[in-house]
Coordinates of C-alpha atoms in Angstrom, one line a residue:
M29 CA 11.8 9.1 25.6
R30 CA 15.4 9.4 24.7
I31 CA 16.5 11.7 21.8
R32 CA 20.1 11.7 20.3
G33 CA 21.5 13.8 17.5
L34 CA 18.2 15.4 16.6
G35 CA 18.4 19.1 15.8
V36 CA 20.1 20.9 18.6
I37 CA 19.6 17.9 20.9
D38 CA 22.8 16.0 21.5
D39 CA 21.5 13.4 24.0
A40 CA 18.4 14.1 26.1
L41 CA 16.2 11.9 28.2
L42 CA 12.6 12.9 28.9
K43 CA 10.3 11.2 31.4
L44 CA 6.8 12.0 30.5
S45 CA 4.2 11.4 33.2
R46 CA 0.5 11.0 33.3
G47 CA -1.7 14.0 33.4
F48 CA -0.5 17.4 32.1
T49 CA 3.2 17.8 31.2
V50 CA 4.4 21.2 30.0
I51 CA 7.7 21.7 28.2
T52 CA 9.2 25.2 28.2
G53 CA 12.6 26.9 27.5
E54 CA 14.0 29.8 25.7
T55 CA 13.5 30.3 22.0
G56 CA 15.7 27.9 20.0
A57 CA 16.4 25.7 23.0
G58 CA 15.0 22.6 21.2
K59 CA 11.5 22.3 22.6
T60 CA 9.9 21.6 19.2
M61 CA 12.5 18.9 18.7
V62 CA 10.6 17.0 21.4
V63 CA 7.5 17.1 19.4
T64 CA 9.5 16.2 16.3
G65 CA 10.9 13.2 18.1
L66 CA 7.4 12.1 19.0
G67 CA 6.4 12.5 15.4
L68 CA 9.3 10.3 14.3
L69 CA 8.3 7.6 16.8
F70 CA 5.0 7.4 15.1
G71 CA 6.0 7.3 11.5
G72 CA 6.7 10.9 10.8
R73 CA 8.8 11.8 7.8
G74 CA 12.5 11.7 8.5
D75 CA 15.4 13.1 6.5
S76 CA 19.0 14.2 6.9
S77 CA 18.0 17.8 7.7
L78 CA 16.9 16.7 11.1
V79 CA 20.3 15.2 12.0
R80 CA 22.4 17.5 14.3
P81 CA 25.4 18.9 12.3
G82 CA 28.5 16.8 13.0
A83 CA 26.5 13.8 14.1
N84 CA 26.5 10.5 12.3
G85 CA 22.8 10.2 12.7
A86 CA 19.8 10.8 14.9
S87 CA 17.7 8.4 17.0
V88 CA 14.6 8.5 19.1
E89 CA 13.6 5.8 21.5
G90 CA 10.3 5.7 23.3
R91 CA 8.7 3.3 25.8
I92 CA 4.9 3.4 25.4
A93 CA 2.3 2.0 27.7
V94 CA -0.3 0.1 25.7
D95 CA -3.4 -1.9 26.4
P96 CA -2.4 -5.5 25.7
A97 CA -6.0 -6.2 24.4
G98 CA -6.1 -3.0 22.2
P99 CA -5.7 -2.7 18.5
A100 CA -2.2 -1.1 18.8
A101 CA -0.9 -4.0 20.7
A102 CA -2.5 -6.4 18.2
R103 CA -0.9 -4.6 15.2
A104 CA 2.5 -4.6 17.0
L105 CA 2.3 -8.3 17.7
E106 CA 1.3 -9.0 14.1
A107 CA 4.4 -7.1 13.0
G108 CA 6.5 -9.4 15.2
A109 CA 7.1 -7.1 18.1
E110 CA 7.3 -8.2 21.7
L111 CA 5.6 -6.4 24.7
D112 CA 7.5 -5.8 27.9
D113 CA 5.1 -5.7 30.8
D114 CA 2.4 -4.1 28.7
E115 CA 4.9 -1.6 27.4
L116 CA 6.1 -1.2 23.8
L117 CA 9.6 -0.1 22.9
I118 CA 9.7 2.0 19.6
T119 CA 13.0 3.1 18.0
R120 CA 13.5 5.3 15.0
T121 CA 16.9 6.1 13.5
I122 CA 18.0 8.5 10.7
S123 CA 21.5 8.4 9.2
A124 CA 23.4 11.5 8.1
E125 CA 22.7 10.4 4.5
G126 CA 18.9 10.4 5.2
R127 CA 18.3 6.6 5.5
S128 CA 15.6 5.9 8.0
R129 CA 14.9 2.7 10.0
A130 CA 12.2 1.7 12.4
Y131 CA 12.2 -0.9 15.2
L132 CA 9.1 -2.1 17.1
G133 CA 9.4 -4.2 20.2
G134 CA 12.9 -5.3 19.2
R135 CA 11.9 -6.1 15.6
A136 CA 12.8 -4.1 12.5
V137 CA 9.6 -3.0 10.8
P138 CA 8.6 -0.7 7.9
V139 CA 8.1 2.9 9.0
G140 CA 4.5 2.7 7.8
V141 CA 3.8 0.3 10.7
L142 CA 4.6 3.0 13.2
G143 CA 2.2 5.3 11.4
E144 CA -0.5 2.7 11.7
L145 CA 0.0 2.6 15.5
A146 CA -0.3 6.4 15.7
G147 CA -4.1 6.5 15.2
D148 CA -4.6 4.4 18.3
L149 CA -1.9 5.9 20.6
I150 CA -1.3 9.6 20.0
A151 CA -2.8 12.8 18.5
V152 CA -0.5 15.7 17.7
H153 CA -1.9 19.2 17.4
G154 CA 0.3 22.0 16.4
Q155 CA 0.4 25.1 14.3
S156 CA 0.9 23.1 11.1
E157 CA -2.1 21.0 12.0
Q158 CA -4.1 24.2 12.5
Q159 CA -3.1 25.4 9.1
Q160 CA -4.1 22.1 7.6
L161 CA -7.5 22.3 9.4
L162 CA -8.1 25.5 7.4
N163 CA -8.4 23.3 4.3
P164 CA -12.1 22.4 3.6
A165 CA -11.1 18.8 2.9
R166 CA -9.5 18.4 6.3
Q167 CA -12.5 20.1 7.8
R168 CA -14.8 17.5 6.3
A169 CA -12.5 14.7 7.5
A170 CA -12.5 16.2 11.0
L171 CA -16.3 16.6 11.1
D172 CA -16.6 12.9 10.0
R173 CA -14.3 11.8 12.8
Y174 CA -16.3 13.9 15.2
A175 CA -19.6 12.4 14.0
G176 CA -18.3 8.9 14.7
E177 CA -20.1 5.8 13.4
A178 CA -23.1 7.7 12.3
V179 CA -21.0 8.8 9.3
A180 CA -18.3 6.2 9.3
V181 CA -20.6 3.2 8.7
P182 CA -22.5 4.5 5.7
L183 CA -19.4 6.3 4.4
S184 CA -17.6 3.0 4.3
R185 CA -20.4 1.5 2.2
Y186 CA -20.5 4.6 0.1
V187 CA -16.8 4.4 -0.7
T188 CA -17.1 0.8 -1.8
A189 CA -20.1 1.5 -4.1
Y190 CA -18.4 4.6 -5.4
E191 CA -15.3 2.7 -6.5
R192 CA -17.5 0.0 -8.1
L193 CA -19.4 2.7 -10.0
R194 CA -16.1 4.1 -11.3
E195 CA -15.1 0.6 -12.6
V196 CA -18.5 0.1 -14.2
T197 CA -18.5 3.5 -15.8
A198 CA -15.0 2.9 -17.2
Q199 CA -16.0 -0.4 -18.6
L200 CA -19.0 1.1 -20.3
H201 CA -16.9 3.9 -21.7
E202 CA -14.3 1.4 -23.0
I203 CA -17.0 -0.7 -24.8
T204 CA -18.9 2.2 -26.3
A205 CA -16.0 4.4 -27.2
R206 CA -14.1 1.6 -29.0
A207 CA -17.1 -0.1 -30.7
R208 CA -15.6 0.2 -34.2
E209 CA -12.2 -1.0 -33.0
R210 CA -13.8 -4.0 -31.2
A211 CA -15.8 -4.9 -34.4
Q212 CA -12.7 -4.9 -36.5
E213 CA -10.9 -7.0 -33.9
A214 CA -13.8 -9.5 -33.9
D215 CA -13.7 -9.8 -37.7
L216 CA -9.9 -10.5 -37.6
L217 CA -10.5 -13.2 -34.9
R218 CA -13.3 -14.8 -36.9
Y219 CA -11.0 -15.0 -40.0
G220 CA -8.2 -16.5 -38.0
L221 CA -10.4 -19.1 -36.3
A222 CA -12.0 -20.0 -39.6
E223 CA -8.6 -20.5 -41.2
I224 CA -7.4 -22.7 -38.4
E225 CA -10.6 -24.7 -38.3
A226 CA -10.4 -25.4 -42.0
A227 CA -6.8 -26.7 -41.7
A228 CA -7.6 -28.7 -38.5
P229 CA -4.0 -29.0 -37.4
Q230 CA -3.2 -31.7 -34.8
P231 CA -0.6 -31.4 -32.0
G232 CA 2.8 -32.5 -33.2
E233 CA 1.7 -32.8 -36.8
D234 CA 4.4 -30.5 -38.1
A235 CA 7.2 -32.6 -36.8
E236 CA 5.6 -35.8 -38.1
L237 CA 5.2 -34.2 -41.6
A238 CA 8.8 -33.0 -41.7
A239 CA 10.1 -36.5 -40.9
E240 CA 7.9 -38.3 -43.6
I241 CA 8.8 -35.7 -46.2
E242 CA 12.5 -36.1 -45.5
R243 CA 12.1 -39.9 -45.9
L244 CA 10.1 -39.7 -49.2
S245 CA 12.5 -37.1 -50.6
H246 CA 15.4 -39.5 -50.4
A247 CA 13.6 -42.8 -51.0
D248 CA 16.0 -44.0 -53.8
A249 CA 19.1 -43.4 -51.8
L250 CA 17.7 -45.0 -48.7
K251 CA 16.7 -48.2 -50.7
T252 CA 20.1 -48.4 -52.3
A253 CA 21.9 -48.1 -49.0
A254 CA 19.7 -50.7 -47.3
T255 CA 20.2 -53.2 -50.2
G256 CA 23.9 -52.7 -50.2
A257 CA 24.1 -53.2 -46.4
H258 CA 22.0 -56.4 -46.8
E259 CA 24.3 -57.8 -49.4
A260 CA 27.3 -57.0 -47.3
L261 CA 25.8 -59.1 -44.5
L262 CA 24.4 -62.0 -46.4
G263 CA 26.1 -61.7 -49.8
D264 CA 24.7 -61.2 -53.3
P265 CA 22.6 -64.2 -54.4
A266 CA 23.7 -63.7 -58.0
A267 CA 27.4 -64.0 -57.2
A268 CA 28.9 -67.5 -57.0
D269 CA 31.9 -66.7 -54.9
G270 CA 30.5 -63.8 -52.8
V271 CA 31.9 -63.2 -49.4
D272 CA 29.5 -62.0 -46.7
A273 CA 29.7 -61.0 -43.1
V274 CA 27.4 -63.7 -41.8
G275 CA 29.4 -66.4 -43.6
L276 CA 32.7 -65.1 -42.2
V277 CA 31.3 -65.0 -38.7
G278 CA 29.9 -68.5 -39.1
A279 CA 33.3 -69.8 -40.3
A280 CA 35.0 -68.2 -37.2
R281 CA 32.5 -69.8 -34.9
S282 CA 33.0 -73.2 -36.6
A283 CA 36.7 -73.0 -36.2
L284 CA 36.3 -72.8 -32.4
E285 CA 33.5 -75.3 -31.9
H286 CA 35.7 -78.5 -32.0
V287 CA 38.2 -77.2 -29.4
R288 CA 35.9 -75.1 -27.1
H289 CA 35.6 -77.9 -24.5
H290 CA 39.4 -77.6 -23.8
D291 CA 39.2 -74.0 -22.4
P292 CA 36.2 -72.2 -20.9
A293 CA 37.6 -68.9 -22.1
L294 CA 37.5 -70.0 -25.7
A295 CA 34.1 -71.5 -25.2
E296 CA 32.8 -68.0 -24.0
L297 CA 34.3 -66.4 -27.2
A298 CA 32.6 -69.0 -29.3
D299 CA 29.2 -68.2 -27.6
R300 CA 29.8 -64.5 -28.3
L301 CA 30.4 -65.3 -32.0
A302 CA 27.1 -67.2 -32.0
E303 CA 25.3 -64.1 -30.6
V304 CA 27.0 -61.9 -33.3
S305 CA 25.9 -64.3 -36.0
Y306 CA 22.3 -64.3 -34.8
L307 CA 22.3 -60.4 -34.5
L308 CA 23.7 -60.0 -38.1
S309 CA 21.1 -62.3 -39.4
D310 CA 18.3 -60.3 -37.7
V311 CA 19.8 -57.0 -39.0
A312 CA 20.0 -58.5 -42.5
T313 CA 16.4 -59.5 -42.4
D314 CA 15.3 -56.1 -41.3
L315 CA 17.4 -54.4 -44.0
A316 CA 15.7 -56.6 -46.6
S317 CA 12.3 -55.7 -45.3
Y318 CA 13.2 -52.0 -45.2
A319 CA 14.5 -52.0 -48.7
E320 CA 11.4 -53.7 -50.0
N321 CA 9.1 -51.2 -48.3
V322 CA 10.9 -48.0 -49.3
D323 CA 9.3 -46.8 -52.5
A324 CA 9.3 -43.4 -54.1
D325 CA 5.8 -42.0 -54.1
P326 CA 5.8 -38.6 -55.9
A327 CA 2.0 -38.1 -55.4
R328 CA 2.3 -38.8 -51.6
L329 CA 5.3 -36.5 -51.3
A330 CA 3.5 -33.6 -53.1
A331 CA 0.4 -34.0 -50.8
L332 CA 2.6 -33.9 -47.8
Q333 CA 4.5 -30.8 -49.0
E334 CA 1.2 -29.1 -49.7
R335 CA 0.0 -29.9 -46.1
Q336 CA 3.3 -28.7 -44.7
A337 CA 2.9 -25.4 -46.6
T338 CA -0.5 -24.9 -45.1
L339 CA 0.7 -25.5 -41.5
T340 CA 3.7 -23.2 -42.1
G341 CA 1.3 -20.5 -43.1
L342 CA -0.6 -20.9 -39.9
M343 CA 2.6 -20.9 -37.8
R344 CA 3.8 -17.7 -39.6
K345 CA 0.6 -15.9 -38.5
Y346 CA -0.4 -17.4 -35.2
G347 CA 2.6 -19.1 -33.4
D348 CA 6.0 -20.7 -33.7
T349 CA 4.6 -24.3 -33.4
I350 CA 1.3 -26.0 -34.0
E351 CA 0.8 -26.1 -30.2
D352 CA 1.1 -22.3 -30.2
V353 CA -1.4 -22.0 -33.1
L354 CA -3.9 -24.1 -31.2
A355 CA -3.3 -22.0 -28.0
W356 CA -4.0 -18.8 -30.0
A357 CA -7.2 -20.3 -31.3
E358 CA -8.4 -21.1 -27.8
Q359 CA -7.7 -17.6 -26.5
A360 CA -9.1 -16.0 -29.7
G361 CA -12.3 -18.0 -29.1
K362 CA -12.7 -16.6 -25.6
R363 CA -11.9 -13.1 -26.7
L364 CA -14.5 -13.3 -29.6
A365 CA -17.1 -14.5 -27.2
D366 CA -16.4 -11.4 -25.0
L367 CA -16.6 -9.1 -28.0
E368 CA -19.8 -10.7 -29.4
G369 CA -21.4 -10.3 -26.0
D370 CA -20.9 -6.6 -25.9
D371 CA -24.5 -5.7 -26.4
E372 CA -25.6 -8.0 -23.6
R373 CA -22.7 -6.7 -21.4
V374 CA -23.7 -3.1 -22.0
D375 CA -27.2 -3.8 -20.8
E376 CA -25.8 -5.5 -17.7
L377 CA -23.4 -2.7 -16.9
Q378 CA -26.0 0.0 -17.5
A379 CA -28.4 -1.8 -15.1
E380 CA -25.7 -2.1 -12.5
Q381 CA -24.7 1.5 -13.0
A382 CA -28.3 2.6 -12.3
E383 CA -28.4 0.4 -9.1
L384 CA -25.2 1.8 -7.9
R385 CA -26.3 5.4 -8.4
A386 CA -29.5 4.7 -6.5
E387 CA -27.5 3.1 -3.7
L388 CA -25.1 6.1 -3.6
S389 CA -28.0 8.5 -3.5
A390 CA -29.5 6.8 -0.5
L391 CA -26.1 6.6 1.3
A392 CA -25.1 10.2 0.4
A393 CA -28.4 11.4 1.9
E394 CA -27.8 9.4 5.1
I395 CA -24.2 10.7 5.4
S396 CA -25.3 14.2 4.8
A397 CA -28.0 14.0 7.5
A398 CA -25.5 12.6 10.0
R399 CA -23.0 15.4 9.1
R400 CA -25.6 18.1 9.6
A401 CA -26.6 16.7 13.0
A402 CA -22.9 16.4 14.0
A403 CA -22.3 20.0 12.7
E404 CA -24.9 21.3 15.1
R405 CA -23.5 19.5 18.1
F406 CA -20.0 20.6 17.1
G407 CA -21.0 24.2 16.8
A408 CA -22.5 24.2 20.2
A409 CA -19.5 22.4 21.7
V410 CA -17.1 24.9 20.2
A411 CA -19.2 27.8 21.3
A412 CA -19.0 26.5 24.9
E413 CA -15.3 26.3 24.6
L414 CA -15.0 29.8 23.2
T415 CA -17.0 31.2 26.1
Q416 CA -14.4 29.8 28.4
L417 CA -11.6 31.2 26.2
A418 CA -12.8 34.8 26.6
M419 CA -14.7 34.9 23.4
P420 CA -18.3 34.6 24.8
H421 CA -20.0 36.2 21.7
A422 CA -18.2 34.3 19.0
R423 CA -19.9 31.5 17.2
V424 CA -18.5 28.8 15.1
Q425 CA -20.7 26.8 12.7
V426 CA -20.0 24.1 10.2
A427 CA -21.7 24.8 6.9
V428 CA -22.7 21.6 5.1
S429 CA -23.6 22.5 1.6
R430 CA -24.2 20.9 -1.8
T431 CA -23.6 21.9 -5.4
E432 CA -26.3 21.2 -8.0
D433 CA -25.2 19.2 -11.0
P434 CA -27.5 17.8 -13.7
D435 CA -25.2 14.7 -13.9
G436 CA -25.0 14.2 -10.1
L437 CA -26.8 12.0 -7.6
E438 CA -30.5 12.6 -7.1
I439 CA -31.5 13.5 -3.5
D440 CA -35.0 14.8 -2.7
G441 CA -35.8 15.6 -6.3
A442 CA -32.6 17.5 -7.0
R443 CA -29.3 16.4 -8.4
Y444 CA -26.0 17.2 -6.7
A445 CA -22.3 16.9 -7.6
Y446 CA -20.7 13.9 -5.8
G447 CA -17.3 12.5 -5.1
P448 CA -15.6 9.8 -3.1
H449 CA -16.8 11.3 0.2
G450 CA -20.4 12.1 -0.7
V451 CA -22.3 15.2 -1.9
D452 CA -21.3 17.6 0.9
D453 CA -19.0 20.5 0.9
V454 CA -17.9 21.2 4.5
E455 CA -16.5 24.5 5.8
I456 CA -16.0 25.8 9.3
L457 CA -17.3 29.5 9.6
L458 CA -16.6 32.0 12.3
T459 CA -18.9 34.8 13.5
P460 CA -16.5 36.7 15.9
H461 CA -19.2 39.0 17.4
P462 CA -23.0 39.6 17.0
G463 CA -23.9 41.2 13.8
A464 CA -20.9 40.0 11.9
V465 CA -21.2 37.9 8.8
P466 CA -20.0 34.3 9.1
R467 CA -16.7 33.9 7.3
P468 CA -14.3 31.1 6.7
L469 CA -11.8 30.6 9.6
A470 CA -8.8 31.8 7.6
K471 CA -10.6 35.1 6.9
G472 CA -12.8 35.7 9.9
A473 CA -10.4 36.0 12.8
S474 CA -7.3 37.9 14.0
G475 CA -4.2 36.0 14.9
G476 CA -5.1 35.7 18.6
E477 CA -8.7 34.9 17.9
L478 CA -7.7 32.2 15.4
S479 CA -5.5 30.6 17.9
R480 CA -8.3 30.4 20.4
V481 CA -10.8 29.2 17.9
M482 CA -8.5 26.6 16.7
L483 CA -7.7 25.5 20.2
A484 CA -11.4 25.2 20.9
V485 CA -11.8 23.2 17.8
E486 CA -8.9 21.0 18.7
V487 CA -10.2 20.4 22.2
V488 CA -13.6 19.5 20.9
F489 CA -12.1 17.1 18.3
A490 CA -9.8 15.7 21.0
G491 CA -12.9 14.8 23.0
A492 CA -14.0 12.7 20.0
D493 CA -10.6 11.0 19.7
P494 CA -10.1 7.7 21.6
V495 CA -6.3 8.1 21.9
P496 CA -4.6 8.2 25.3
T497 CA -2.0 10.9 24.5
F498 CA -2.4 14.4 23.1
V499 CA 0.5 16.7 22.1
F500 CA 0.0 20.4 21.6
D501 CA 2.8 22.4 20.1
E502 CA 2.5 26.1 20.7
V503 CA -1.2 26.2 19.7
D504 CA -1.5 29.1 22.1
A505 CA 0.6 31.5 19.8
G506 CA -0.8 35.0 19.7
V507 CA -2.8 34.6 22.9
G508 CA -2.2 36.2 26.3
G509 CA -3.7 37.5 29.5
K510 CA -7.1 36.0 30.6
A511 CA -7.4 34.0 27.4
A512 CA -4.1 32.3 28.1
V513 CA -5.4 31.3 31.6
E514 CA -8.5 29.8 30.1
I515 CA -6.4 27.8 27.6
G516 CA -4.5 26.4 30.6
K517 CA -7.7 25.4 32.2
R518 CA -9.0 23.7 29.1
L519 CA -5.8 21.7 28.7
A520 CA -5.8 20.7 32.4
K521 CA -9.4 19.6 32.0
L522 CA -8.4 17.4 29.1
A523 CA -5.6 16.0 31.1
R524 CA -8.0 14.5 33.6
S525 CA -8.9 11.7 31.1
A526 CA -5.7 11.6 28.9
Q527 CA -2.0 12.2 28.9
V528 CA -1.4 15.8 27.7
I529 CA 2.0 17.1 26.6
V530 CA 2.2 20.8 25.8
V531 CA 5.0 23.0 24.4
T532 CA 4.3 26.6 25.3
H533 CA 5.8 30.1 25.8
L534 CA 2.9 31.2 28.0
P535 CA 3.4 31.1 31.8
Q536 CA -0.4 31.2 32.3
V537 CA -0.6 27.8 30.5
A538 CA 2.5 26.3 32.1
A539 CA 1.2 27.1 35.6
F540 CA -1.6 24.5 35.1
A541 CA 0.8 21.6 34.4
D542 CA 1.2 18.6 36.7
R543 CA 4.8 18.2 35.6
H544 CA 7.1 20.9 34.2
L545 CA 10.1 20.1 32.0
L546 CA 12.6 22.7 31.2
V547 CA 14.8 22.5 28.1
V548 CA 18.2 24.3 28.5
K549 CA 21.0 24.7 26.0
A550 CA 24.6 24.0 27.0
D551 CA 27.3 26.6 26.3
D552 CA 28.0 25.0 22.9
G553 CA 24.4 25.5 21.8
T554 CA 23.3 21.9 22.2
V555 CA 21.0 20.2 24.6
T556 CA 22.5 17.3 26.6
R557 CA 21.1 15.0 29.2
S558 CA 21.5 17.6 31.8
G559 CA 19.6 20.0 29.6
V560 CA 16.2 18.5 30.2
I561 CA 15.2 19.2 33.8
A562 CA 12.1 18.2 35.7
L563 CA 11.4 21.3 37.9
D564 CA 10.4 21.3 41.5
E565 CA 8.1 24.0 43.0
E566 CA 10.9 26.5 43.6
E567 CA 12.4 25.9 40.1
R568 CA 9.0 26.3 38.6
V569 CA 8.6 29.7 40.2
R570 CA 12.0 30.7 38.7
E571 CA 11.0 29.5 35.2
L572 CA 7.6 31.2 35.3
S573 CA 9.3 34.4 36.5
R574 CA 11.6 34.2 33.4
M575 CA 8.6 33.5 31.2
L576 CA 6.7 36.5 32.7
A577 CA 9.4 39.1 32.8
G578 CA 12.6 37.6 31.4
L579 CA 14.1 38.0 34.9
E580 CA 14.4 34.9 37.0
D581 CA 15.2 36.7 40.2
S582 CA 12.8 39.6 40.0
E583 CA 10.8 39.7 43.2
L584 CA 7.8 41.1 41.4
A585 CA 7.9 38.4 38.8
R586 CA 8.4 35.8 41.5
A587 CA 5.3 37.0 43.3
H588 CA 3.3 37.0 40.1
A589 CA 4.6 33.4 39.3
E590 CA 3.6 32.2 42.8
E591 CA 0.2 33.8 42.3
L592 CA -0.2 32.1 39.0
L593 CA 0.6 28.7 40.4
A594 CA -1.8 29.2 43.3
A595 CA -4.6 30.3 41.1
A596 CA -4.0 27.4 38.8
A597 CA -4.0 24.9 41.7
A598 CA -7.2 26.4 43.0
A599 CA -8.9 26.1 39.5
K600 CA -7.8 22.5 39.0
A601 CA -9.2 21.6 42.4
Q602 CA -12.7 22.8 41.5

């Protein structure tokens, strides 16, 4: 992983190996920025506050080994990424202005895609995650994850049924709460449909009416104009010396006929005059017919105007055109059918509501039983871990309880409040020593005890997680001595089956690592490439000496460091 411009890190390259890798360094050296960088690679929130002061931006690049047949590789390929020898290159950048971009396998992708990969590739456990685990909702989610398919399968069906029940209940409420409004709406729709049905408008009728009314309103003027045009073409029969257009064109044609054979051009002009003569005769005939058929009909005009007023009234209420009015009537009919079917619809919805509640009751009972069984296994597993962490008498139990509610789901003859995750309230309780009263985690342990309990919980949950990489960021805070040694043992045990990356201040934990990375600031307060060092055995002794006594060259501290490394090696070999 390469980090540039992130926090105090200027430009650093980290080679993270298999097994147990520990990252140490003095306070403020930038160790947590390594965890932050991993978080950014997998969709964590990025903003300008993470960019190193004076830098144009920050970037994190990681090369991740993936199973080419696994879900992470499938999701990456779906997003357009390319695998490189079963490895996936992920890049995340943040500008100084806070703009964030993500790249997967050489392809730009939404940041959310990186978050989707995280669930299959990495689990980050830190003090913030510990604090979140104190929340009962997170405890329920953690228990469900630990329970596996025994809870996941019925819970998936439960969530689907729960969402459908919410929809059905909302529809019932909408129908019953607005019964009066819906009745008024139905009356208005019936009135409008009856008005349109009585008028029986036809598509395009408004335009046809307007055209005919225009013609009838000017019948006298139209007839006079047609008659005058006809007389201009053929002449007035009552006039003895009338001159008309057809006669003049005929005379022009006759003037050319006796000489047309002398010149083809003149013959063509004569033919054209013949065509004009025929056309004028046809137009004259049509004008005569038109003038004969145009008659003023006051009764017809009044009827048409009355019909036009009726259609105009419809268009004023229901649409700009007759087509719009007809479309409104079609939609109104469908809506009226829905409204008139309310009673039948209420019966259907109430029946479905009862079926869904019965289904939810059965699923909630199944989920609750699976949670209780998982809670017992979980308590036993955490107790075993606490014994190894120098808390042999402490007990952790997961309380799975219900709250009675007369409107809730019926289970075994009683009714319980329910929500999107079932009827159970889940809370992790701690009994620190025999005789003590079980109390919630946040109230039942000291700082050191809480760190050990939370680590035990994390390790147990980690065993239920199928991811290949676990990151622990100072989850050992407040712990020391023998308990710290036991924490190192538990992390080393986890590293036998997964890659484990740990940021720690405890030499007892660091001694168990397979690979030790040291983060060192430069003189200007930044971490450069040379500031992330993979320590050899001698360098590990010096770093552990510093962590033990603050003195790298103290002979006593060196002896203690060597003893720690030897003890850790012996414990890992068992």
